[in-house]
């Protein structure tokens, strides 16, 4: 059970918001400004560690044969691909194939971060940034899908827990509107009026022109009867 997002319970440290405010480039894309790279990447790395249950065994290894043939490996070595970049990319690919195995994600991020910090002028530097950015985007979607699955199964209390964690982890996500709306619906279905009002106000404030507003106002009217 520890190998998937269904059971993670940690949340992002308080410095999350501080970094967001200090480095607005995080709002859209992690690789926009290399000048704030160290602060950004340490935030990103800490976030991954917390999402995947804290301490990960750095000695974890997997068989290279599952994704890369010996021929490809020899070719990379011939072309003098930096081993940090090679390992980062390899475990990036493996993490996708293994449904984001936490140890693979951890190893990928650690190698890519070290590669970028130590080799800023390497030919593969842009791809390394892209891989990190892709990981963040895919983990965001993974988190949303896990949360939404509980909503679909009508496990509303559990769904609220995961949706609220999602809001803390990804405050600028494109899924925010959907998450806020579904938290409202969860609280409505659980007859938790106080919490429905709270998230109703948040939703109306952020998305006053959304099509969902009509439905939420109808629900609010019914609750007040």
Tab-separated table of C-alpha atoms in Angstrom:
chain	number	residue	atom	x	y	z
A	1	UNK	CA	0.000	0.000	0.000
A	2	UNK	CA	2.929	2.323	0.565
A	3	UNK	CA	3.772	2.243	-3.129
A	4	UNK	CA	0.931	4.427	-4.349
A	5	UNK	CA	-0.670	7.771	-3.683
A	6	UNK	CA	-3.810	6.344	-2.115
A	7	UNK	CA	-2.118	6.175	1.251
A	8	UNK	CA	0.039	9.279	1.474
A	9	UNK	CA	-0.933	11.616	4.282
A	10	UNK	CA	1.883	14.148	4.528
A	11	UNK	CA	1.331	17.716	3.416
A	12	UNK	CA	3.652	20.335	2.002
A	13	UNK	CA	5.773	22.341	4.420
A	14	UNK	CA	4.897	25.924	5.291
A	15	UNK	CA	7.637	27.316	3.049
A	16	UNK	CA	5.550	26.273	0.038
A	17	UNK	CA	3.632	29.549	-0.074
A	18	UNK	CA	6.733	31.586	0.658
A	19	UNK	CA	8.541	30.127	-2.327
A	20	UNK	CA	5.510	30.632	-4.558
A	21	UNK	CA	5.321	34.290	-3.577
A	22	UNK	CA	9.053	34.885	-3.891
A	23	UNK	CA	9.311	33.102	-7.230
A	24	UNK	CA	6.174	33.730	-9.319
A	25	UNK	CA	7.654	31.722	-12.168
A	26	UNK	CA	6.497	28.621	-10.308
A	27	UNK	CA	2.886	29.513	-10.978
A	28	UNK	CA	3.087	28.349	-14.573
A	29	UNK	CA	6.257	26.457	-15.248
A	30	UNK	CA	9.128	25.196	-13.137
A	31	UNK	CA	11.797	25.830	-15.756
A	32	UNK	CA	11.075	29.431	-16.742
A	33	UNK	CA	13.808	31.106	-14.710
A	34	UNK	CA	17.075	29.390	-13.977
A	35	UNK	CA	18.073	32.210	-11.627
A	36	UNK	CA	15.800	30.823	-8.932
A	37	UNK	CA	16.484	27.195	-9.780
A	38	UNK	CA	18.068	26.141	-6.492
A	39	UNK	CA	15.192	27.436	-4.390
A	40	UNK	CA	12.613	25.995	-6.766
A	41	UNK	CA	14.151	22.576	-7.079
A	42	UNK	CA	14.674	22.114	-3.363
A	43	UNK	CA	11.020	22.963	-2.856
A	44	UNK	CA	10.061	20.511	-5.592
A	45	UNK	CA	12.256	17.783	-4.175
A	46	UNK	CA	10.873	18.259	-0.650
A	47	UNK	CA	7.364	18.099	-2.038
A	48	UNK	CA	8.043	14.772	-3.739
A	49	UNK	CA	9.560	13.325	-0.587
A	50	UNK	CA	6.526	14.283	1.470
A	51	UNK	CA	4.059	13.013	-1.097
A	52	UNK	CA	5.820	9.680	-1.133
A	53	UNK	CA	5.954	9.026	2.598
A	54	UNK	CA	9.157	10.731	3.604
A	55	UNK	CA	12.423	8.833	3.782
A	56	UNK	CA	13.239	6.736	0.744
A	57	UNK	CA	15.974	4.127	0.601
A	58	UNK	CA	18.637	5.667	-1.608
A	59	UNK	CA	20.166	2.246	-2.203
A	60	UNK	CA	17.082	1.077	-4.090
A	61	UNK	CA	17.974	-0.376	-7.492
A	62	UNK	CA	16.074	-1.974	-10.333
A	63	UNK	CA	17.025	-4.020	-13.345
A	64	UNK	CA	18.160	-1.880	-16.250
A	65	UNK	CA	16.813	-4.489	-18.653
A	66	UNK	CA	13.188	-3.526	-18.018
A	67	UNK	CA	13.468	-0.296	-20.006
A	68	UNK	CA	16.803	-0.053	-21.694
A	69	UNK	CA	18.615	-2.642	-23.762
A	70	UNK	CA	22.315	-3.222	-23.333
A	71	UNK	CA	22.816	-1.807	-26.793
A	72	UNK	CA	21.199	1.509	-25.866
A	73	UNK	CA	23.189	1.690	-22.673
A	74	UNK	CA	26.455	1.071	-24.500
A	75	UNK	CA	25.493	3.688	-27.064
A	76	UNK	CA	24.882	6.258	-24.320
A	77	UNK	CA	28.231	5.467	-22.740
A	78	UNK	CA	29.932	5.791	-26.134
A	79	UNK	CA	28.354	9.200	-26.579
A	80	UNK	CA	29.607	10.170	-23.120
A	81	UNK	CA	26.183	10.921	-21.694
A	82	UNK	CA	26.576	12.239	-18.186
A	83	UNK	CA	25.733	9.363	-15.782
A	84	UNK	CA	23.603	11.666	-13.603
A	85	UNK	CA	21.489	12.640	-16.594
A	86	UNK	CA	21.348	9.061	-17.860
A	87	UNK	CA	20.195	7.693	-14.498
A	88	UNK	CA	17.745	10.566	-14.022
A	89	UNK	CA	16.160	9.942	-17.403
A	90	UNK	CA	16.134	6.177	-16.971
A	91	UNK	CA	14.347	6.303	-13.620
A	92	UNK	CA	12.031	8.982	-14.982
A	93	UNK	CA	10.920	6.523	-17.670
A	94	UNK	CA	10.714	3.677	-15.176
A	95	UNK	CA	8.623	5.755	-12.770
A	96	UNK	CA	6.067	6.316	-15.534
A	97	UNK	CA	5.971	2.637	-16.457
A	98	UNK	CA	5.635	1.604	-12.785
A	99	UNK	CA	2.767	4.007	-12.048
A	100	UNK	CA	5.062	6.444	-10.263
A	101	UNK	CA	6.843	4.063	-7.963
A	102	UNK	CA	8.023	6.429	-5.175
A	103	UNK	CA	11.609	5.190	-5.056
A	104	UNK	CA	12.004	5.577	-8.817
A	105	UNK	CA	10.670	9.140	-8.691
A	106	UNK	CA	13.019	9.949	-5.841
A	107	UNK	CA	16.072	8.585	-7.660
A	108	UNK	CA	15.129	10.357	-10.888
A	109	UNK	CA	14.731	13.726	-9.192
A	110	UNK	CA	17.936	13.394	-7.168
A	111	UNK	CA	19.991	12.576	-10.263
A	112	UNK	CA	18.446	15.270	-12.439
A	113	UNK	CA	18.878	17.905	-9.731
A	114	UNK	CA	22.537	17.031	-9.226
A	115	UNK	CA	23.079	16.950	-12.975
A	116	UNK	CA	21.650	20.451	-13.455
A	117	UNK	CA	23.534	21.925	-10.505
A	118	UNK	CA	26.866	20.421	-11.561
A	119	UNK	CA	26.555	20.689	-15.358
A	120	UNK	CA	24.752	23.954	-16.232
A	121	UNK	CA	26.293	24.044	-19.716
A	122	UNK	CA	25.718	20.424	-20.700
A	123	UNK	CA	23.954	19.718	-24.000
A	124	UNK	CA	21.204	17.852	-22.142
A	125	UNK	CA	20.434	20.623	-19.658
A	126	UNK	CA	17.181	21.705	-21.329
A	127	UNK	CA	15.915	18.145	-21.473
A	128	UNK	CA	16.683	17.700	-17.768
A	129	UNK	CA	14.547	20.744	-16.950
A	130	UNK	CA	11.793	19.363	-19.156
A	131	UNK	CA	11.867	15.975	-17.425
A	132	UNK	CA	11.497	17.604	-14.018
A	133	UNK	CA	8.682	19.787	-15.292
A	134	UNK	CA	6.930	16.746	-16.794
A	135	UNK	CA	7.231	14.851	-13.524
A	136	UNK	CA	5.584	17.691	-11.643
A	137	UNK	CA	2.713	17.887	-14.152
A	138	UNK	CA	2.152	14.138	-14.196
A	139	UNK	CA	2.239	13.890	-10.410
A	140	UNK	CA	-0.299	16.697	-10.245
A	141	UNK	CA	-2.653	14.776	-12.523
A	142	UNK	CA	-2.004	11.572	-10.584
A	143	UNK	CA	-2.956	13.322	-7.347
A	144	UNK	CA	-6.126	14.684	-8.911
A	145	UNK	CA	-7.133	11.302	-10.356
A	146	UNK	CA	-6.689	9.605	-6.985
A	147	UNK	CA	-8.792	12.254	-5.238
A	148	UNK	CA	-11.474	12.181	-7.905
A	149	UNK	CA	-11.722	8.387	-7.794
A	150	UNK	CA	-13.017	8.588	-4.220
A	151	UNK	CA	-15.555	11.192	-5.276
A	152	UNK	CA	-16.724	8.932	-8.110
A	153	UNK	CA	-17.101	6.045	-5.665
A	154	UNK	CA	-19.137	8.329	-3.359
A	155	UNK	CA	-16.625	7.971	-0.565
A	156	UNK	CA	-17.116	11.624	0.218
A	157	UNK	CA	-15.227	11.892	3.495
A	158	UNK	CA	-12.122	10.329	2.008
A	159	UNK	CA	-12.541	12.428	-1.141
A	160	UNK	CA	-12.591	15.628	0.936
A	161	UNK	CA	-9.367	14.600	2.660
A	162	UNK	CA	-7.563	14.066	-0.637
A	163	UNK	CA	-9.091	17.088	-2.364
A	164	UNK	CA	-8.000	19.347	0.497
A	165	UNK	CA	-4.487	17.919	0.321
A	166	UNK	CA	-4.519	18.587	-3.411
A	167	UNK	CA	-5.408	22.245	-2.793
A	168	UNK	CA	-2.428	22.573	-0.442
A	169	UNK	CA	-0.048	20.828	-2.824
A	170	UNK	CA	-1.173	22.544	-6.034
A	171	UNK	CA	-2.783	25.945	-5.253
A	172	UNK	CA	-2.321	27.150	-8.839
A	173	UNK	CA	-3.511	24.006	-10.602
A	174	UNK	CA	-5.931	24.079	-13.513
A	175	UNK	CA	-7.994	21.567	-11.535
A	176	UNK	CA	-8.753	24.017	-8.712
A	177	UNK	CA	-12.235	24.939	-9.920
A	178	UNK	CA	-13.268	21.310	-10.260
A	179	UNK	CA	-11.771	20.408	-6.879
A	180	UNK	CA	-13.540	23.244	-5.041
A	181	UNK	CA	-16.849	22.384	-6.689
A	182	UNK	CA	-16.556	18.706	-5.764
A	183	UNK	CA	-15.653	19.541	-2.173
A	184	UNK	CA	-18.882	21.556	-2.052
A	185	UNK	CA	-20.805	18.580	-3.397
A	186	UNK	CA	-19.132	16.207	-0.934
A	187	UNK	CA	-20.118	18.385	1.997
A	188	UNK	CA	-23.639	18.726	0.652
A	189	UNK	CA	-24.012	14.954	0.333
A	190	UNK	CA	-22.684	14.524	3.869
A	191	UNK	CA	-25.116	17.193	5.120
A	192	UNK	CA	-22.200	19.225	6.459
A	193	UNK	CA	-23.771	22.646	6.025
A	194	UNK	CA	-21.060	24.624	7.757
A	195	UNK	CA	-18.327	23.262	5.497
A	196	UNK	CA	-20.546	23.567	2.440
A	197	UNK	CA	-20.986	27.298	3.150
A	198	UNK	CA	-17.248	27.715	3.595
A	199	UNK	CA	-16.305	26.122	0.273
A	200	UNK	CA	-19.306	27.620	-1.477
A	201	UNK	CA	-17.975	31.091	-0.626
A	202	UNK	CA	-14.489	30.172	-1.795
A	203	UNK	CA	-15.836	28.863	-5.079
A	204	UNK	CA	-18.103	31.854	-5.747
A	205	UNK	CA	-15.271	34.253	-4.965
A	206	UNK	CA	-12.804	32.592	-7.338
A	207	UNK	CA	-15.158	31.488	-10.116
A	208	UNK	CA	-18.192	33.800	-10.100
A	209	UNK	CA	-18.954	33.233	-13.797
A	210	UNK	CA	-18.713	29.452	-13.816
A	211	UNK	CA	-21.652	27.365	-15.014
A	212	UNK	CA	-21.536	25.513	-11.709
A	213	UNK	CA	-22.569	28.628	-9.814
A	214	UNK	CA	-26.224	28.128	-10.798
A	215	UNK	CA	-26.294	24.625	-9.357
A	216	UNK	CA	-24.512	25.671	-6.170
A	217	UNK	CA	-26.956	28.516	-5.611
A	218	UNK	CA	-29.867	26.100	-5.981
A	219	UNK	CA	-28.290	23.819	-3.405
A	220	UNK	CA	-27.719	26.760	-1.077
A	221	UNK	CA	-31.362	27.769	-1.439
A	222	UNK	CA	-32.532	24.231	-0.604
A	223	UNK	CA	-30.275	24.053	2.429
A	224	UNK	CA	-31.689	27.302	3.834
A	225	UNK	CA	-35.299	26.130	3.573
